[in-house]
Amino acid sequence: MLDTVSSGGFVIEEEAEPIESLAWLGEFTERYIAGWNTGDADAVAACVTEDTVWHDPSLGEPALGRAGVAKFVVDTVQSFPDVRYTNALPPMLTPGSRAAIVPWRMAGTHLGLIEPPGFAATGKRFDVMVIDLWQFRSGLIWRSRAVWDLQEMLLQLGLMPPRGSAAERAMAGAQRLKSKLGF
């Protein structure tokens, strides 16, 4: 029987190596978060394998490899120069210690263009909870899946109409019309 856990597209792969200890994971997490909080794309990329696969709700496709992760960090910091990550809870290990569960609080101000899709800066702040699911190889993140509420972030930034607003009702009406017309 395979030791796999599957939820929302997350599977603990057989090739994932056991994580040394919670203490080691805590130290690793501090180094990783320091890279994000200083906007150091190379420091974050140094925490991942060359063949990492990096899933995030804000990405259309996963970021691949160190270069893909570094680009994601650069793009994020350009959009949110003051983005900060703080530990919401201590990191946890899955049974068998082959994956880490790392809860974060992510906050920042939208001061730069979001590409894609090209949203102009709103000057508004966001604050959301993030859960990272990590698998390791050679002491580096090999597989990563971030789980967070992109819709909530877009609402906070004013990039989606407020819940219950006339604009939200208009969007729902447009969607229903599109559905009736078979688009």
GROMACS .gro file of N, CA and C in nm, residues 21-127:
model
  321
   21SER      N    1   1.327   1.673   1.122
   21SER     CA    2   1.262   1.697   1.251
   21SER      C    3   1.184   1.828   1.244
   22LEU      N    4   1.098   1.850   1.341
   22LEU     CA    5   1.028   1.977   1.350
   22LEU      C    6   1.125   2.092   1.376
   23ALA      N    7   1.229   2.066   1.453
   23ALA     CA    8   1.328   2.170   1.479
   23ALA      C    9   1.396   2.211   1.349
   24TRP      N   10   1.436   2.113   1.269
   24TRP     CA   11   1.498   2.143   1.139
   24TRP      C   12   1.400   2.221   1.051
   25LEU      N   13   1.274   2.178   1.047
   25LEU     CA   14   1.173   2.246   0.966
   25LEU      C   15   1.155   2.391   1.013
   26GLY      N   16   1.156   2.413   1.142
   26GLY     CA   17   1.143   2.549   1.195
   26GLY      C   18   1.257   2.639   1.149
   27GLU      N   19   1.380   2.587   1.153
   27GLU     CA   20   1.496   2.664   1.107
   27GLU      C   21   1.488   2.691   0.957
   28PHE      N   22   1.449   2.590   0.881
   28PHE     CA   23   1.434   2.606   0.736
   28PHE      C   24   1.329   2.713   0.706
   29THR      N   25   1.217   2.706   0.776
   29THR     CA   26   1.107   2.801   0.755
   29THR      C   27   1.152   2.944   0.784
   30GLU      N   28   1.232   2.964   0.888
   30GLU     CA   29   1.284   3.098   0.920
   30GLU      C   30   1.368   3.153   0.806
   31ARG      N   31   1.453   3.069   0.748
   31ARG     CA   32   1.538   3.111   0.637
   31ARG      C   33   1.452   3.145   0.514
   32TYR      N   34   1.354   3.062   0.488
   32TYR     CA   35   1.264   3.082   0.375
   32TYR      C   36   1.185   3.212   0.390
   33ILE      N   37   1.126   3.234   0.507
   33ILE     CA   38   1.044   3.353   0.530
   33ILE      C   39   1.131   3.480   0.527
   34ALA      N   40   1.254   3.471   0.572
   34ALA     CA   41   1.345   3.587   0.566
   34ALA      C   42   1.368   3.628   0.420
   35GLY      N   43   1.382   3.531   0.332
   35GLY     CA   44   1.397   3.562   0.190
   35GLY      C   45   1.278   3.637   0.135
   36TRP      N   46   1.158   3.586   0.167
   36TRP     CA   47   1.037   3.654   0.122
   36TRP      C   48   1.027   3.795   0.180
   37ASN      N   49   1.051   3.808   0.308
   37ASN     CA   50   1.031   3.937   0.375
   37ASN      C   51   1.134   4.042   0.338
   38THR      N   52   1.245   4.002   0.279
   38THR     CA   53   1.343   4.099   0.229
   38THR      C   54   1.334   4.112   0.077
   39GLY      N   55   1.242   4.039   0.014
   39GLY     CA   56   1.227   4.045  -0.131
   39GLY      C   57   1.345   3.984  -0.204
   40ASP      N   58   1.416   3.893  -0.139
   40ASP     CA   59   1.536   3.831  -0.197
   40ASP      C   60   1.497   3.704  -0.273
   41ALA      N   61   1.472   3.720  -0.403
   41ALA     CA   62   1.429   3.609  -0.486
   41ALA      C   63   1.532   3.496  -0.488
   42ASP      N   64   1.661   3.531  -0.487
   42ASP     CA   65   1.765   3.427  -0.488
   42ASP      C   66   1.765   3.347  -0.359
   43ALA      N   67   1.739   3.412  -0.246
   43ALA     CA   68   1.734   3.341  -0.117
   43ALA      C   69   1.616   3.244  -0.113
   44VAL      N   70   1.501   3.286  -0.165
   44VAL     CA   71   1.386   3.195  -0.170
   44VAL      C   72   1.415   3.081  -0.266
   45ALA      N   73   1.470   3.113  -0.383
   45ALA     CA   74   1.501   3.010  -0.482
   45ALA      C   75   1.604   2.910  -0.430
   46ALA      N   76   1.693   2.955  -0.343
   46ALA     CA   77   1.793   2.864  -0.285
   46ALA      C   78   1.729   2.761  -0.192
   47CYS      N   79   1.602   2.780  -0.156
   47CYS     CA   80   1.531   2.688  -0.068
   47CYS      C   81   1.458   2.578  -0.147
   48VAL      N   82   1.467   2.581  -0.280
   48VAL     CA   83   1.396   2.483  -0.362
   48VAL      C   84   1.493   2.406  -0.450
   49THR      N   85   1.450   2.289  -0.494
   49THR     CA   86   1.533   2.209  -0.584
   49THR      C   87   1.529   2.266  -0.725
   50GLU      N   88   1.624   2.228  -0.806
   50GLU     CA   89   1.627   2.272  -0.947
   50GLU      C   90   1.504   2.226  -1.023
   51ASP      N   91   1.444   2.114  -0.980
   51ASP     CA   92   1.327   2.060  -1.052
   51ASP      C   93   1.197   2.075  -0.972
   52THR      N   94   1.194   2.177  -0.886
   52THR     CA   95   1.074   2.198  -0.805
   52THR      C   96   0.952   2.225  -0.893
   53VAL      N   97   0.837   2.185  -0.841
   53VAL     CA   98   0.709   2.218  -0.903
   53VAL      C   99   0.632   2.294  -0.796
   54TRP      N  100   0.594   2.420  -0.828
   54TRP     CA  101   0.545   2.517  -0.731
   54TRP      C  102   0.405   2.562  -0.771
   55HIS      N  103   0.304   2.518  -0.696
   55HIS     CA  104   0.165   2.554  -0.724
   55HIS      C  105   0.123   2.667  -0.631
   56ASP      N  106   0.057   2.769  -0.690
   56ASP     CA  107   0.004   2.880  -0.612
   56ASP      C  108  -0.125   2.925  -0.680
   57PRO      N  109  -0.230   2.958  -0.603
   57PRO     CA  110  -0.357   3.000  -0.665
   57PRO      C  111  -0.345   3.120  -0.758
   58SER      N  112  -0.243   3.203  -0.739
   58SER     CA  113  -0.229   3.323  -0.823
   58SER      C  114  -0.159   3.294  -0.955
   59LEU      N  115  -0.107   3.174  -0.971
   59LEU     CA  116  -0.038   3.137  -1.094
   59LEU      C  117  -0.129   3.057  -1.186
   60GLY      N  118  -0.129   3.089  -1.315
   60GLY     CA  119  -0.206   3.011  -1.411
   60GLY      C  120  -0.149   2.871  -1.428
   61GLU      N  121  -0.019   2.861  -1.426
   61GLU     CA  122   0.054   2.735  -1.436
   61GLU      C  123   0.156   2.730  -1.323
   62PRO      N  124   0.195   2.610  -1.279
   62PRO     CA  125   0.295   2.604  -1.172
   62PRO      C  126   0.426   2.671  -1.213
   63ALA      N  127   0.495   2.729  -1.117
   63ALA     CA  128   0.632   2.777  -1.139
   63ALA      C  129   0.721   2.654  -1.137
   64LEU      N  130   0.815   2.649  -1.229
   64LEU     CA  131   0.902   2.532  -1.240
   64LEU      C  132   1.047   2.572  -1.215
   65GLY      N  133   1.113   2.495  -1.130
   65GLY     CA  134   1.254   2.516  -1.102
   65GLY      C  135   1.283   2.643  -1.025
   66ARG      N  136   1.411   2.659  -0.994
   66ARG     CA  137   1.453   2.777  -0.917
   66ARG      C  138   1.423   2.906  -0.993
   67ALA      N  139   1.444   2.906  -1.122
   67ALA     CA  140   1.419   3.028  -1.201
   67ALA      C  141   1.271   3.066  -1.196
   68GLY      N  142   1.182   2.968  -1.205
   68GLY     CA  143   1.039   2.996  -1.198
   68GLY      C  144   0.997   3.050  -1.064
   69VAL      N  145   1.053   2.994  -0.956
   69VAL     CA  146   1.021   3.042  -0.821
   69VAL      C  147   1.078   3.183  -0.801
   70ALA      N  148   1.201   3.207  -0.846
   70ALA     CA  149   1.260   3.340  -0.834
   70ALA      C  150   1.175   3.444  -0.907
   71LYS      N  151   1.128   3.411  -1.027
   71LYS     CA  152   1.043   3.503  -1.103
   71LYS      C  153   0.913   3.531  -1.026
   72PHE      N  154   0.855   3.427  -0.965
   72PHE     CA  155   0.733   3.445  -0.887
   72PHE      C  156   0.757   3.541  -0.771
   73VAL      N  157   0.870   3.528  -0.703
   73VAL     CA  158   0.903   3.618  -0.592
   73VAL      C  159   0.919   3.761  -0.645
   74VAL      N  160   0.994   3.779  -0.753
   74VAL     CA  161   1.014   3.912  -0.811
   74VAL      C  162   0.880   3.974  -0.849
   75ASP      N  163   0.795   3.897  -0.917
   75ASP     CA  164   0.664   3.948  -0.958
   75ASP      C  165   0.578   3.986  -0.838
   76THR      N  166   0.581   3.903  -0.734
   76THR     CA  167   0.503   3.932  -0.614
   76THR      C  168   0.550   4.060  -0.547
   77VAL      N  169   0.680   4.075  -0.533
   77VAL     CA  170   0.737   4.193  -0.466
   77VAL      C  171   0.714   4.319  -0.551
   78GLN      N  172   0.713   4.306  -0.683
   78GLN     CA  173   0.683   4.423  -0.768
   78GLN      C  174   0.539   4.468  -0.748
   79SER      N  175   0.448   4.373  -0.731
   79SER     CA  176   0.307   4.406  -0.710
   79SER      C  177   0.280   4.454  -0.568
   80PHE      N  178   0.350   4.393  -0.472
   80PHE     CA  179   0.328   4.419  -0.329
   80PHE      C  180   0.464   4.440  -0.261
   81PRO      N  181   0.525   4.557  -0.278
   81PRO     CA  182   0.661   4.578  -0.226
   81PRO      C  183   0.676   4.557  -0.076
   82ASP      N  184   0.568   4.573  -0.001
   82ASP     CA  185   0.575   4.556   0.144
   82ASP      C  186   0.520   4.421   0.190
   83VAL      N  187   0.508   4.325   0.099
   83VAL     CA  188   0.451   4.194   0.137
   83VAL      C  189   0.530   4.136   0.253
   84ARG      N  190   0.458   4.082   0.350
   84ARG     CA  191   0.521   4.022   0.467
   84ARG      C  192   0.450   3.892   0.500
   85TYR      N  193   0.530   3.795   0.537
   85TYR     CA  194   0.480   3.666   0.581
   85TYR      C  195   0.516   3.651   0.728
   86THR      N  196   0.421   3.605   0.806
   86THR     CA  197   0.447   3.573   0.946
   86THR      C  198   0.389   3.435   0.972
   87ASN      N  199   0.452   3.365   1.065
   87ASN     CA  200   0.400   3.233   1.103
   87ASN      C  201   0.270   3.251   1.177
   88ALA      N  202   0.164   3.186   1.128
   88ALA     CA  203   0.036   3.190   1.197
   88ALA      C  204   0.033   3.087   1.308
   89LEU      N  205   0.093   2.974   1.281
   89LEU     CA  206   0.104   2.861   1.375
   89LEU      C  207   0.236   2.792   1.346
   90PRO      N  208   0.286   2.712   1.438
   90PRO     CA  209   0.410   2.640   1.409
   90PRO      C  210   0.390   2.541   1.293
   91PRO      N  211   0.494   2.518   1.212
   91PRO     CA  212   0.485   2.418   1.107
   91PRO      C  213   0.456   2.280   1.167
   92MET      N  214   0.393   2.196   1.087
   92MET     CA  215   0.357   2.061   1.130
   92MET      C  216   0.409   1.959   1.028
   93LEU      N  217   0.421   1.836   1.070
   93LEU     CA  218   0.460   1.727   0.981
   93LEU      C  219   0.342   1.632   0.963
   94THR      N  220   0.332   1.575   0.844
   94THR     CA  221   0.231   1.472   0.820
   94THR      C  222   0.280   1.342   0.883
   95PRO      N  223   0.189   1.246   0.905
   95PRO     CA  224   0.234   1.115   0.951
   95PRO      C  225   0.338   1.060   0.854
   96GLY      N  226   0.446   1.008   0.907
   96GLY     CA  227   0.555   0.959   0.824
   96GLY      C  228   0.656   1.067   0.791
   97SER      N  229   0.627   1.192   0.827
   97SER     CA  230   0.718   1.306   0.812
   97SER      C  231   0.765   1.330   0.669
   98ARG      N  232   0.682   1.294   0.570
   98ARG     CA  233   0.722   1.313   0.431
   98ARG      C  234   0.662   1.438   0.368
   99ALA      N  235   0.591   1.517   0.447
   99ALA     CA  236   0.540   1.646   0.400
   99ALA      C  237   0.525   1.739   0.520
  100ALA      N  238   0.539   1.868   0.491
  100ALA     CA  239   0.523   1.972   0.593
  100ALA      C  240   0.397   2.052   0.563
  101ILE      N  241   0.332   2.094   0.669
  101ILE     CA  242   0.216   2.182   0.661
  101ILE      C  243   0.258   2.311   0.732
  102VAL      N  244   0.264   2.421   0.655
  102VAL     CA  245   0.318   2.545   0.709
  102VAL      C  246   0.213   2.657   0.696
  103PRO      N  247   0.149   2.696   0.807
  103PRO     CA  248   0.050   2.803   0.804
  103PRO      C  249   0.116   2.941   0.813
  104TRP      N  250   0.073   3.031   0.727
  104TRP     CA  251   0.126   3.166   0.721
  104TRP      C  252   0.014   3.267   0.732
  105ARG      N  253   0.052   3.387   0.761
  105ARG     CA  254  -0.032   3.504   0.740
  105ARG      C  255   0.045   3.588   0.639
  106MET      N  256  -0.021   3.624   0.528
  106MET     CA  257   0.041   3.703   0.422
  106MET      C  258  -0.032   3.836   0.413
  107ALA      N  259   0.042   3.946   0.416
  107ALA     CA  260  -0.020   4.079   0.411
  107ALA      C  261   0.069   4.172   0.329
  108GLY      N  262   0.005   4.270   0.266
  108GLY     CA  263   0.080   4.367   0.188
  108GLY      C  264  -0.013   4.470   0.127
  109THR      N  265   0.049   4.563   0.055
  109THR     CA  266  -0.025   4.670  -0.010
  109THR      C  267  -0.003   4.662  -0.160
  110HIS      N  268  -0.110   4.674  -0.235
  110HIS     CA  269  -0.104   4.664  -0.382
  110HIS      C  270  -0.054   4.796  -0.440
  111LEU      N  271   0.077   4.802  -0.464
  111LEU     CA  272   0.139   4.926  -0.511
  111LEU      C  273   0.196   4.915  -0.652
  112GLY      N  274   0.190   4.796  -0.712
  112GLY     CA  275   0.243   4.778  -0.846
  112GLY      C  276   0.151   4.693  -0.931
  113LEU      N  277   0.175   4.694  -1.061
  113LEU     CA  278   0.096   4.618  -1.157
  113LEU      C  279   0.099   4.469  -1.125
  114ILE      N  280  -0.014   4.402  -1.133
  114ILE     CA  281  -0.019   4.256  -1.120
  114ILE      C  282  -0.024   4.199  -1.262
  115GLU      N  283   0.084   4.130  -1.301
  115GLU     CA  284   0.093   4.068  -1.432
  115GLU      C  285   0.110   3.918  -1.416
  116PRO      N  286   0.037   3.836  -1.496
  116PRO     CA  287  -0.089   3.875  -1.556
  116PRO      C  288  -0.195   3.890  -1.447
  117PRO      N  289  -0.304   3.948  -1.471
  117PRO     CA  290  -0.368   3.989  -1.595
  117PRO      C  291  -0.351   4.136  -1.628
  118GLY      N  292  -0.278   4.212  -1.545
  118GLY     CA  293  -0.257   4.353  -1.575
  118GLY      C  294  -0.335   4.447  -1.485
  119PHE      N  295  -0.369   4.403  -1.363
  119PHE     CA  296  -0.440   4.491  -1.270
  119PHE      C  297  -0.349   4.606  -1.226
  120ALA      N  298  -0.400   4.728  -1.238
  120ALA     CA  299  -0.327   4.845  -1.190
  120ALA      C  300  -0.330   4.848  -1.038
  121ALA      N  301  -0.231   4.914  -0.980
  121ALA     CA  302  -0.223   4.924  -0.834
  121ALA      C  303  -0.347   4.995  -0.778
  122THR      N  304  -0.398   4.942  -0.668
  122THR     CA  305  -0.515   5.002  -0.602
  122THR      C  306  -0.476   5.079  -0.477
  123GLY      N  307  -0.356   5.053  -0.425
  123GLY     CA  308  -0.315   5.116  -0.300
  123GLY      C  309  -0.380   5.055  -0.177
  124LYS      N  310  -0.457   4.948  -0.197
  124LYS     CA  311  -0.528   4.884  -0.085
  124LYS      C  312  -0.445   4.771  -0.027
  125ARG      N  313  -0.470   4.743   0.100
  125ARG     CA  314  -0.401   4.635   0.171
  125ARG      C  315  -0.481   4.505   0.166
  126PHE      N  316  -0.410   4.396   0.178
  126PHE     CA  317  -0.473   4.265   0.194
  126PHE      C  318  -0.407   4.194   0.310
  127ASP      N  319  -0.479   4.097   0.365
  127ASP     CA  320  -0.429   4.016   0.477
  127ASP      C  321  -0.504   3.884   0.470
   0.00000   0.00000   0.00000
